mmCIF file of C-alpha atoms in Angstrom:
data_model
loop_
_atom_site.group_PDB
_atom_site.id
_atom_site.type_symbol
_atom_site.label_atom_id
_atom_site.label_comp_id
_atom_site.label_asym_id
_atom_site.label_seq_id
_atom_site.Cartn_x
_atom_site.Cartn_y
_atom_site.Cartn_z
ATOM 1 C CA UNK S 17 -37.499 -55.685 20.255
ATOM 2 C CA UNK S 18 -36.307 -55.310 16.689
ATOM 3 C CA UNK S 19 -38.931 -53.953 14.308
ATOM 4 C CA UNK S 20 -39.560 -55.722 11.035
ATOM 5 C CA UNK S 21 -39.158 -53.459 7.938
ATOM 6 C CA UNK S 22 -41.593 -54.817 5.358
ATOM 7 C CA UNK S 23 -41.399 -51.755 3.099
ATOM 8 C CA UNK S 24 -37.601 -52.361 2.354
ATOM 9 C CA UNK S 25 -35.845 -55.079 0.530
ATOM 10 C CA UNK S 26 -32.304 -56.372 0.810
ATOM 11 C CA UNK S 27 -30.058 -55.106 -2.047
ATOM 12 C CA UNK S 28 -28.368 -58.570 -2.196
ATOM 13 C CA UNK S 29 -31.220 -61.179 -1.856
ATOM 14 C CA UNK S 30 -34.241 -58.823 -2.097
ATOM 15 C CA UNK S 31 -35.709 -60.268 1.085
ATOM 16 C CA UNK S 32 -38.092 -58.191 3.165
ATOM 17 C CA UNK S 33 -37.092 -59.931 6.338
ATOM 18 C CA UNK S 34 -35.084 -57.002 7.799
ATOM 19 C CA UNK S 35 -34.490 -55.286 11.110
ATOM 20 C CA UNK S 36 -32.747 -52.203 12.284
ATOM 21 C CA UNK S 37 -29.004 -52.593 12.985
ATOM 22 C CA UNK S 38 -27.737 -49.424 14.536
ATOM 23 C CA UNK S 39 -26.217 -46.485 12.598
ATOM 24 C CA UNK S 40 -23.206 -45.972 10.451
ATOM 25 C CA UNK S 41 -20.250 -43.565 10.885
ATOM 26 C CA UNK S 42 -22.256 -40.764 9.207
ATOM 27 C CA UNK S 43 -25.242 -41.214 11.472
ATOM 28 C CA UNK S 44 -27.449 -43.011 8.884
ATOM 29 C CA UNK S 45 -29.788 -45.769 9.986
ATOM 30 C CA UNK S 46 -28.443 -49.225 9.152
ATOM 31 C CA UNK S 47 -30.458 -52.375 8.428
ATOM 32 C CA UNK S 48 -29.563 -56.098 8.351
ATOM 33 C CA UNK S 49 -31.101 -58.886 6.378
ATOM 34 C CA UNK S 50 -32.115 -61.878 8.467
ATOM 35 C CA UNK S 51 -31.509 -64.278 5.569
ATOM 36 C CA UNK S 52 -28.125 -63.298 4.083
ATOM 37 C CA UNK S 53 -26.908 -61.068 6.956
ATOM 38 C CA UNK S 54 -26.189 -58.165 4.576
ATOM 39 C CA UNK S 55 -25.926 -54.762 6.249
ATOM 40 C CA UNK S 56 -26.945 -51.620 4.362
ATOM 41 C CA UNK S 57 -28.509 -48.224 4.526
ATOM 42 C CA UNK S 58 -31.239 -46.495 2.469
ATOM 43 C CA UNK S 59 -28.469 -44.907 0.349
ATOM 44 C CA UNK S 60 -27.227 -48.365 -0.552
ATOM 45 C CA UNK S 61 -30.726 -49.279 -1.720
ATOM 46 C CA UNK S 62 -31.014 -46.205 -3.915
ATOM 47 C CA UNK S 63 -27.609 -46.726 -5.451
ATOM 48 C CA UNK S 64 -26.283 -43.348 -4.150
ATOM 49 C CA UNK S 65 -22.788 -43.070 -2.747
ATOM 50 C CA UNK S 66 -22.139 -41.844 0.744
ATOM 51 C CA UNK S 67 -21.168 -38.285 -0.199
ATOM 52 C CA UNK S 68 -20.773 -37.328 3.447
ATOM 53 C CA UNK S 69 -17.819 -39.662 3.778
ATOM 54 C CA UNK S 70 -15.925 -38.179 0.836
ATOM 55 C CA UNK S 71 -12.868 -36.113 1.650
ATOM 56 C CA UNK S 72 -12.447 -37.461 5.201
ATOM 57 C CA UNK S 73 -8.731 -37.648 6.216
ATOM 58 C CA UNK S 74 -6.732 -40.828 6.647
ATOM 59 C CA UNK S 75 -5.470 -41.621 10.115
ATOM 60 C CA UNK S 76 -1.859 -40.384 10.305
ATOM 61 C CA UNK S 77 -1.003 -43.218 12.740
ATOM 62 C CA UNK S 78 -2.426 -46.441 11.192
ATOM 63 C CA UNK S 79 -3.641 -45.330 7.756
ATOM 64 C CA UNK S 80 -7.275 -46.344 8.361
ATOM 65 C CA UNK S 81 -10.138 -44.197 7.219
ATOM 66 C CA UNK S 82 -11.686 -41.710 9.714
ATOM 67 C CA UNK S 83 -15.195 -40.690 10.497
ATOM 68 C CA UNK S 84 -16.689 -37.372 11.583
ATOM 69 C CA UNK S 85 -16.912 -37.446 15.317
ATOM 70 C CA UNK S 86 -18.083 -33.844 15.838
ATOM 71 C CA UNK S 87 -18.629 -30.951 13.558
ATOM 72 C CA UNK S 88 -18.218 -27.512 15.140
ATOM 73 C CA UNK S 89 -18.295 -23.961 13.815
ATOM 74 C CA UNK S 90 -14.538 -23.480 13.583
ATOM 75 C CA UNK S 91 -13.251 -27.006 13.251
ATOM 76 C CA UNK S 92 -14.223 -30.691 12.565
ATOM 77 C CA UNK S 93 -13.200 -33.574 14.871
ATOM 78 C CA UNK S 94 -12.404 -36.848 13.118
ATOM 79 C CA UNK S 95 -11.707 -40.201 14.810
ATOM 80 C CA UNK S 96 -10.000 -43.221 13.364
ATOM 81 C CA UNK S 97 -12.311 -46.167 12.391
ATOM 82 C CA UNK S 98 -9.895 -48.648 14.008
ATOM 83 C CA UNK S 99 -10.943 -49.268 17.626
ATOM 84 C CA UNK S 100 -7.366 -50.268 18.470
ATOM 85 C CA UNK S 101 -6.029 -46.884 17.261
ATOM 86 C CA UNK S 102 -8.878 -44.443 18.003
ATOM 87 C CA UNK S 103 -6.618 -41.512 16.998
ATOM 88 C CA UNK S 104 -8.300 -38.095 16.728
ATOM 89 C CA UNK S 105 -7.532 -35.330 14.176
ATOM 90 C CA UNK S 106 -8.842 -31.753 14.330
ATOM 91 C CA UNK S 107 -9.256 -29.988 11.047
ATOM 92 C CA UNK S 108 -9.775 -26.210 10.963
ATOM 93 C CA UNK S 109 -12.416 -24.449 8.885
ATOM 94 C CA UNK S 110 -10.495 -21.327 7.710
ATOM 95 C CA UNK S 111 -13.493 -19.774 5.978
ATOM 96 C CA UNK S 112 -15.476 -19.799 9.226
ATOM 97 C CA UNK S 113 -12.786 -18.334 11.464
ATOM 98 C CA UNK S 114 -13.082 -14.601 11.779
ATOM 99 C CA UNK S 115 -10.155 -12.383 10.843
ATOM 100 C CA UNK S 116 -7.950 -10.951 13.535
ATOM 101 C CA UNK S 117 -8.111 -7.264 14.204
ATOM 102 C CA UNK S 118 -4.541 -6.772 12.831
ATOM 103 C CA UNK S 119 -5.955 -7.590 9.353
ATOM 104 C CA UNK S 120 -8.725 -4.935 9.571
ATOM 105 C CA UNK S 121 -6.704 -1.735 9.236
ATOM 106 C CA UNK S 122 -8.143 1.156 7.269
ATOM 107 C CA UNK S 123 -6.752 4.529 6.279
ATOM 108 C CA UNK S 124 -4.613 6.374 3.725
ATOM 109 C CA UNK S 125 -2.522 4.343 1.329
ATOM 110 C CA UNK S 126 0.044 6.989 0.239
ATOM 111 C CA UNK S 127 1.750 10.240 1.419
ATOM 112 C CA UNK S 128 0.467 12.258 -1.549
ATOM 113 C CA UNK S 129 -1.277 15.637 -1.248
ATOM 114 C CA UNK S 130 0.154 16.249 2.242
ATOM 115 C CA UNK S 131 0.713 19.854 3.390
ATOM 116 C CA UNK S 132 3.999 19.090 5.255
ATOM 117 C CA UNK S 133 7.101 17.354 3.854
ATOM 118 C CA UNK S 134 7.583 13.663 4.218
ATOM 119 C CA UNK S 135 10.627 13.836 6.546
ATOM 120 C CA UNK S 136 8.567 15.814 9.067
ATOM 121 C CA UNK S 137 5.816 13.136 9.048
ATOM 122 C CA UNK S 138 8.255 10.325 9.440
ATOM 123 C CA UNK S 139 10.102 12.148 12.239
ATOM 124 C CA UNK S 140 6.772 12.580 14.076
ATOM 125 C CA UNK S 141 5.976 8.922 13.753
ATOM 126 C CA UNK S 142 9.380 7.841 15.018
ATOM 127 C CA UNK S 143 9.121 10.191 17.939
ATOM 128 C CA UNK S 144 5.642 8.926 18.799
ATOM 129 C CA UNK S 145 6.241 5.231 18.513
ATOM 130 C CA UNK S 146 9.947 4.801 19.267
ATOM 131 C CA UNK S 147 10.601 7.513 21.825
ATOM 132 C CA UNK S 148 7.174 7.578 23.430
ATOM 133 C CA UNK S 149 6.747 11.298 23.026
ATOM 134 C CA UNK S 150 3.285 12.833 23.204
ATOM 135 C CA UNK S 151 1.849 14.766 20.295
ATOM 136 C CA UNK S 152 2.070 18.074 22.142
ATOM 137 C CA UNK S 153 5.783 17.559 22.835
ATOM 138 C CA UNK S 154 6.409 16.609 19.237
ATOM 139 C CA UNK S 155 4.632 19.813 18.199
ATOM 140 C CA UNK S 156 6.843 21.824 20.525
ATOM 141 C CA UNK S 157 9.949 20.054 19.188
ATOM 142 C CA UNK S 158 9.112 21.032 15.585
ATOM 143 C CA UNK S 159 8.498 24.559 16.609
ATOM 144 C CA UNK S 160 11.861 24.851 18.532
ATOM 145 C CA UNK S 161 13.993 22.828 16.118
ATOM 146 C CA UNK S 162 12.608 23.627 12.650
ATOM 147 C CA UNK S 163 10.464 26.749 13.425
ATOM 148 C CA UNK S 164 7.513 24.884 11.875
ATOM 149 C CA UNK S 165 4.119 25.180 13.568
ATOM 150 C CA UNK S 166 2.266 21.821 13.456
ATOM 151 C CA UNK S 167 -0.805 21.304 15.573
ATOM 152 C CA UNK S 168 -0.717 18.361 17.961
ATOM 153 C CA UNK S 169 -4.121 17.360 16.467
ATOM 154 C CA UNK S 170 -2.476 17.024 13.018
ATOM 155 C CA UNK S 171 0.270 14.920 14.481
ATOM 156 C CA UNK S 172 -2.263 12.687 16.168
ATOM 157 C CA UNK S 173 -4.054 12.155 12.884
ATOM 158 C CA UNK S 174 -0.645 11.250 11.210
ATOM 159 C CA UNK S 175 -0.084 8.542 13.785
ATOM 160 C CA UNK S 176 -3.278 6.775 12.733
ATOM 161 C CA UNK S 177 -4.090 7.578 9.083
ATOM 162 C CA UNK S 178 -0.875 6.033 7.552
ATOM 163 C CA UNK S 179 -1.231 2.571 9.153
ATOM 164 C CA UNK S 180 -2.232 0.865 5.906
ATOM 165 C CA UNK S 181 0.997 1.954 4.239
ATOM 166 C CA UNK S 182 3.112 0.307 6.919
ATOM 167 C CA UNK S 183 0.910 -2.753 6.923
ATOM 168 C CA UNK S 184 1.412 -3.204 3.158
ATOM 169 C CA UNK S 185 5.163 -2.796 3.586
ATOM 170 C CA UNK S 186 5.174 -5.435 6.270
ATOM 171 C CA UNK S 187 3.051 -7.824 4.172
ATOM 172 C CA UNK S 188 5.436 -7.313 1.250
ATOM 173 C CA UNK S 189 8.562 -7.934 3.207
ATOM 174 C CA UNK S 190 7.221 -10.949 5.101
ATOM 175 C CA UNK S 191 5.521 -12.523 2.045
ATOM 176 C CA UNK S 192 7.946 -15.413 1.802
ATOM 177 C CA UNK S 193 9.036 -15.464 5.418
ATOM 178 C CA UNK S 194 8.996 -18.960 7.002
ATOM 179 C CA UNK S 195 9.494 -19.245 10.748
ATOM 180 C CA UNK S 196 8.311 -22.837 10.924
ATOM 181 C CA UNK S 197 11.823 -23.935 11.914
ATOM 182 C CA UNK S 198 11.546 -21.990 15.149
ATOM 183 C CA UNK S 199 11.511 -23.906 18.399
ATOM 184 C CA UNK S 200 8.761 -21.993 20.142
ATOM 185 C CA UNK S 201 6.133 -19.335 19.523
ATOM 186 C CA UNK S 202 4.749 -17.624 22.613
ATOM 187 C CA UNK S 203 1.149 -16.399 22.963
ATOM 188 C CA UNK S 204 -0.389 -14.356 25.678
ATOM 189 C CA UNK S 205 -2.974 -11.613 26.239
ATOM 190 C CA UNK S 206 -2.810 -8.412 28.127
ATOM 191 C CA UNK S 207 -5.463 -5.814 29.187
ATOM 192 C CA UNK S 208 -6.023 -2.437 27.597
ATOM 193 C CA UNK S 209 -8.774 0.069 28.136
ATOM 194 C CA UNK S 210 -10.818 1.599 25.372
ATOM 195 C CA UNK S 211 -13.067 4.515 26.364
ATOM 196 C CA UNK S 212 -12.945 3.130 29.964
ATOM 197 C CA UNK S 213 -13.958 -0.444 29.019
ATOM 198 C CA UNK S 214 -11.682 -3.409 29.437
ATOM 199 C CA UNK S 215 -10.437 -5.122 26.255
ATOM 200 C CA UNK S 216 -7.847 -7.838 25.632
ATOM 201 C CA UNK S 217 -4.871 -7.682 23.336
ATOM 202 C CA UNK S 218 -3.851 -11.160 22.134
ATOM 203 C CA UNK S 219 -0.273 -11.409 20.904
ATOM 204 C CA UNK S 220 1.924 -14.136 19.448
ATOM 205 C CA UNK S 221 5.747 -13.757 19.123
ATOM 206 C CA UNK S 222 8.603 -15.846 17.807
ATOM 207 C CA UNK S 223 11.209 -16.878 20.368
ATOM 208 C CA UNK S 224 14.249 -16.770 18.102
ATOM 209 C CA UNK S 225 13.672 -13.504 16.138
ATOM 210 C CA UNK S 226 11.560 -11.652 18.721
ATOM 211 C CA UNK S 227 9.218 -10.791 15.894
ATOM 212 C CA UNK S 228 5.530 -10.196 16.726
ATOM 213 C CA UNK S 229 3.626 -12.409 14.256
ATOM 214 C CA UNK S 230 0.159 -11.057 14.887
ATOM 215 C CA UNK S 231 -2.224 -9.540 17.353
ATOM 216 C CA UNK S 232 -5.964 -9.533 17.962
ATOM 217 C CA UNK S 233 -7.809 -6.825 19.886
ATOM 218 C CA UNK S 234 -11.089 -8.102 21.389
ATOM 219 C CA UNK S 235 -13.647 -7.437 24.096
ATOM 220 C CA UNK S 236 -13.666 -11.124 25.287
ATOM 221 C CA UNK S 237 -11.319 -14.015 25.845
ATOM 222 C CA UNK S 238 -13.257 -16.933 24.287
ATOM 223 C CA UNK S 239 -11.889 -19.625 22.006
ATOM 224 C CA UNK S 240 -12.975 -17.853 18.787
ATOM 225 C CA UNK S 241 -10.509 -15.048 19.468
ATOM 226 C CA UNK S 242 -7.630 -17.532 19.899
ATOM 227 C CA UNK S 243 -8.623 -19.165 16.580
ATOM 228 C CA UNK S 244 -8.429 -15.751 14.873
ATOM 229 C CA UNK S 245 -4.981 -15.022 16.417
ATOM 230 C CA UNK S 246 -3.475 -18.362 15.437
ATOM 231 C CA UNK S 247 -4.967 -18.231 11.957
ATOM 232 C CA UNK S 248 -3.285 -14.880 11.316
ATOM 233 C CA UNK S 249 0.084 -16.195 12.470
ATOM 234 C CA UNK S 250 -0.152 -19.539 10.654
ATOM 235 C CA UNK S 251 0.982 -17.898 7.385
ATOM 236 C CA UNK S 252 4.531 -17.913 8.839
ATOM 237 C CA UNK S 253 4.583 -21.708 9.229
ATOM 238 C CA UNK S 254 4.114 -24.204 12.006
ATOM 239 C CA UNK S 255 6.617 -24.079 14.953
ATOM 240 C CA UNK S 256 7.836 -27.042 17.059
ATOM 241 C CA UNK S 257 5.849 -25.840 20.082
ATOM 242 C CA UNK S 258 3.255 -23.270 21.067
ATOM 243 C CA UNK S 259 3.796 -21.789 24.583
ATOM 244 C CA UNK S 260 0.778 -20.313 26.363
ATOM 245 C CA UNK S 261 -0.608 -19.835 29.855
ATOM 246 C CA UNK S 262 -3.312 -22.122 31.188
ATOM 247 C CA UNK S 263 -6.265 -20.272 29.534
ATOM 248 C CA UNK S 264 -8.580 -22.847 28.208
ATOM 249 C CA UNK S 265 -9.278 -20.780 25.036
ATOM 250 C CA UNK S 266 -5.893 -21.800 23.635
ATOM 251 C CA UNK S 267 -6.407 -25.537 23.864
ATOM 252 C CA UNK S 268 -8.520 -26.209 20.805
ATOM 253 C CA UNK S 269 -7.129 -23.391 18.750
ATOM 254 C CA UNK S 270 -3.562 -24.724 19.177
ATOM 255 C CA UNK S 271 -4.649 -28.335 18.550
ATOM 256 C CA UNK S 272 -6.510 -27.339 15.386
ATOM 257 C CA UNK S 273 -4.401 -24.620 13.731
ATOM 258 C CA UNK S 274 -1.041 -26.011 14.780
ATOM 259 C CA UNK S 275 -1.887 -29.716 14.962
ATOM 260 C CA UNK S 276 1.748 -30.707 14.393
ATOM 261 C CA UNK S 277 3.109 -28.475 17.213
ATOM 262 C CA UNK S 278 3.441 -29.355 20.831
ATOM 263 C CA UNK S 279 1.241 -27.234 23.074
ATOM 264 C CA UNK S 280 3.104 -26.265 26.201
ATOM 265 C CA UNK S 281 0.991 -24.743 28.975
ATOM 266 C CA UNK S 282 3.190 -22.879 31.490
ATOM 267 C CA UNK S 283 2.243 -23.895 35.037
ATOM 268 C CA UNK S 284 4.469 -21.672 37.104
ATOM 269 C CA UNK S 285 7.690 -19.633 36.974
ATOM 270 C CA UNK S 286 9.595 -22.723 38.092
ATOM 271 C CA UNK S 287 9.034 -24.516 34.836
ATOM 272 C CA UNK S 288 11.931 -25.074 32.473
ATOM 273 C CA UNK S 289 10.003 -23.276 29.693
ATOM 274 C CA UNK S 290 8.337 -19.990 30.734
ATOM 275 C CA UNK S 291 6.356 -17.283 28.954
ATOM 276 C CA UNK S 292 8.733 -14.528 30.077
ATOM 277 C CA UNK S 293 9.582 -13.626 26.519
ATOM 278 C CA UNK S 294 6.205 -12.310 25.634
ATOM 279 C CA UNK S 295 5.749 -10.894 29.096
ATOM 280 C CA UNK S 296 8.807 -8.760 28.377
ATOM 281 C CA UNK S 297 7.170 -7.487 25.194
ATOM 282 C CA UNK S 298 4.019 -6.694 27.245
ATOM 283 C CA UNK S 299 6.106 -4.600 29.537
ATOM 284 C CA UNK S 300 7.535 -2.667 26.551
ATOM 285 C CA UNK S 301 4.107 -2.160 25.153
ATOM 286 C CA UNK S 302 2.691 -1.021 28.486
ATOM 287 C CA UNK S 303 5.418 1.541 28.909
ATOM 288 C CA UNK S 304 4.320 3.126 25.637
ATOM 289 C CA UNK S 305 0.633 2.528 26.221
ATOM 290 C CA UNK S 306 0.501 4.210 29.672
ATOM 291 C CA UNK S 307 1.547 7.520 28.190
ATOM 292 C CA UNK S 308 -1.552 7.460 26.026
ATOM 293 C CA UNK S 309 -3.823 7.076 29.069
ATOM 294 C CA UNK S 310 -6.087 4.603 27.249
ATOM 295 C CA UNK S 311 -7.650 4.682 23.832
ATOM 296 C CA UNK S 312 -10.657 6.587 22.677
ATOM 297 C CA UNK S 313 -12.209 4.097 20.187
ATOM 298 C CA UNK S 314 -11.637 0.560 18.998
ATOM 299 C CA UNK S 315 -10.553 1.718 15.531
ATOM 300 C CA UNK S 316 -7.930 4.122 16.814
ATOM 301 C CA UNK S 317 -6.677 1.533 19.336
ATOM 302 C CA UNK S 318 -6.352 -1.133 16.684
ATOM 303 C CA UNK S 319 -4.528 1.298 14.288
ATOM 304 C CA UNK S 320 -2.090 2.589 16.921
ATOM 305 C CA UNK S 321 -1.214 -0.863 18.142
ATOM 306 C CA UNK S 322 -0.565 -2.026 14.541
ATOM 307 C CA UNK S 323 1.807 0.949 13.997
ATOM 308 C CA UNK S 324 3.626 0.308 17.324
ATOM 309 C CA UNK S 325 4.188 -3.413 16.335
ATOM 310 C CA UNK S 326 5.509 -2.315 12.934
ATOM 311 C CA UNK S 327 8.068 -0.043 14.549
ATOM 312 C CA UNK S 328 8.881 -2.792 17.039
ATOM 313 C CA UNK S 329 9.490 -5.379 14.286
ATOM 314 C CA UNK S 330 11.243 -3.300 11.633
ATOM 315 C CA UNK S 331 12.713 -0.127 13.107
ATOM 316 C CA UNK S 332 13.460 -0.585 16.794
ATOM 317 C CA UNK S 333 16.920 -2.143 17.596
ATOM 318 C CA UNK S 334 16.957 -4.664 20.368
ATOM 319 C CA UNK S 335 19.829 -5.080 22.870
ATOM 320 C CA UNK S 336 19.108 -8.795 23.110
ATOM 321 C CA UNK S 337 19.561 -9.147 19.359
ATOM 322 C CA UNK S 338 22.944 -7.313 19.154
ATOM 323 C CA UNK S 339 21.191 -4.043 18.262
ATOM 324 C CA UNK S 340 19.409 -5.620 15.302
ATOM 325 C CA UNK S 341 15.740 -5.426 14.526
ATOM 326 C CA UNK S 342 13.605 -8.669 14.583
ATOM 327 C CA UNK S 343 13.192 -8.275 10.801
ATOM 328 C CA UNK S 344 16.946 -8.382 10.291
ATOM 329 C CA UNK S 345 17.349 -11.448 12.514
ATOM 330 C CA UNK S 346 14.485 -13.176 10.652
ATOM 331 C CA UNK S 347 16.443 -12.832 7.387
ATOM 332 C CA UNK S 348 14.920 -9.662 5.951
ATOM 333 C CA UNK S 349 18.297 -8.114 5.284
ATOM 334 C CA UNK S 350 17.623 -4.319 5.443
ATOM 335 C CA UNK S 351 19.729 -1.369 6.341
ATOM 336 C CA UNK S 352 18.888 2.289 7.054
ATOM 337 C CA UNK S 353 18.954 3.165 3.314
ATOM 338 C CA UNK S 354 16.478 0.399 2.518
ATOM 339 C CA UNK S 355 14.181 1.528 5.343
ATOM 340 C CA UNK S 356 13.983 5.007 3.780
ATOM 341 C CA UNK S 357 13.255 3.479 0.347
ATOM 342 C CA UNK S 358 10.241 1.611 1.818
ATOM 343 C CA UNK S 359 8.610 4.885 2.733
ATOM 344 C CA UNK S 360 9.665 6.938 -0.289
ATOM 345 C CA UNK S 361 8.214 4.233 -2.656
ATOM 346 C CA UNK S 362 4.932 4.501 -0.761
#
C-alpha cells in the first residue's frame, strides 16, 4: 500500500496528497502528486539540480541521454534511457587504474662517472640482450679480445642500472607514434619465475610492425592487471581489433579501454585469426629468459624485461620484417648512426 507523505508538498500545486512513486535514474526516491500527477524528488523541492546526472554521456546509437547503471573501481557502466535502444557504454576511470610495471623503472639516468668507456658498456648490453650471452662469458670475451678485466658482477649491474636511459629514449621516439590504423593488436600472458615463485608477464604487440607496445609483470591474473596493460598501450591509439585468448580478465578491460575495437577471443588453432604472433614473441623471450634461470627479485626482473623489449623494438633486426627493426617499420626512420647518437646524447 502506498504511504501518504504529509510532510512534503507538490512543487506545482503545493498539495500534500502524495505517495511514493519508485526511484529515478540516479537512485533517488520519487513522489507523485495525487491531484496534478506531478512526479518529483526531494531535490526538485529544494530547487537543487541533479548534479549526479551531469556529465553523463549521450547514447552513440540513438542520441538519448544515459544513466549510471553500475559504478565500479576501474570503470562506469552507462545504459541508454530509451528502452527500445538499451545500449551500454563502458567508461574507464584512468586515475583509478594502476600503472603497469613497465612504467615503474628506476635506475641511473646517464652514463657519466663510469669507470669503463661507453663502447664497452654498450657492447656488454648488446651481447647480453641480443646474443643471449651470460655475464661470465661477456667478462671472458672482454679479457680475451680487449685485455680488459671486467667483473661479471659489474656487467650484471650494467644490465639493470641503465634501464631508465633506454626507457626515456623509447618514450621520446614514440611520443607521436600512432598505431591506431593497425588491424590487430595481440595480447597474451606467459609465466616467469621470480625467486622460485610464479609470476605472469602480460604483453601486447602490434601485428603490422611487430612492436611490443607494453608489458605488465604481476603475481596474479585478475582484471585489474589487464586494465593496467591496456591503459599503458592506449597511448598508441585504438586498433580495429584486440586479439586475446579466452581469459575472462580481458573482457571488461578490452570493452572499456578500447571500446571502439572489436574484441576477438581465439577459440582454437583452427580459427581464421590466431594468437600465433605473440606466441612467437613469447618463444623468443623464453629462449633468452631460460639462460637466466629465473629472476632474483621483482625489481630486477622488471628492469631486465624492459631492457630486453627495448632491444627487441629498436635494435634487433627481424627476418619477417626484411631485416628491419619494428621501430623502423612503425615509421621511426633510424639508421645505425642515429642509434649511436641516442646513447651518446644520454
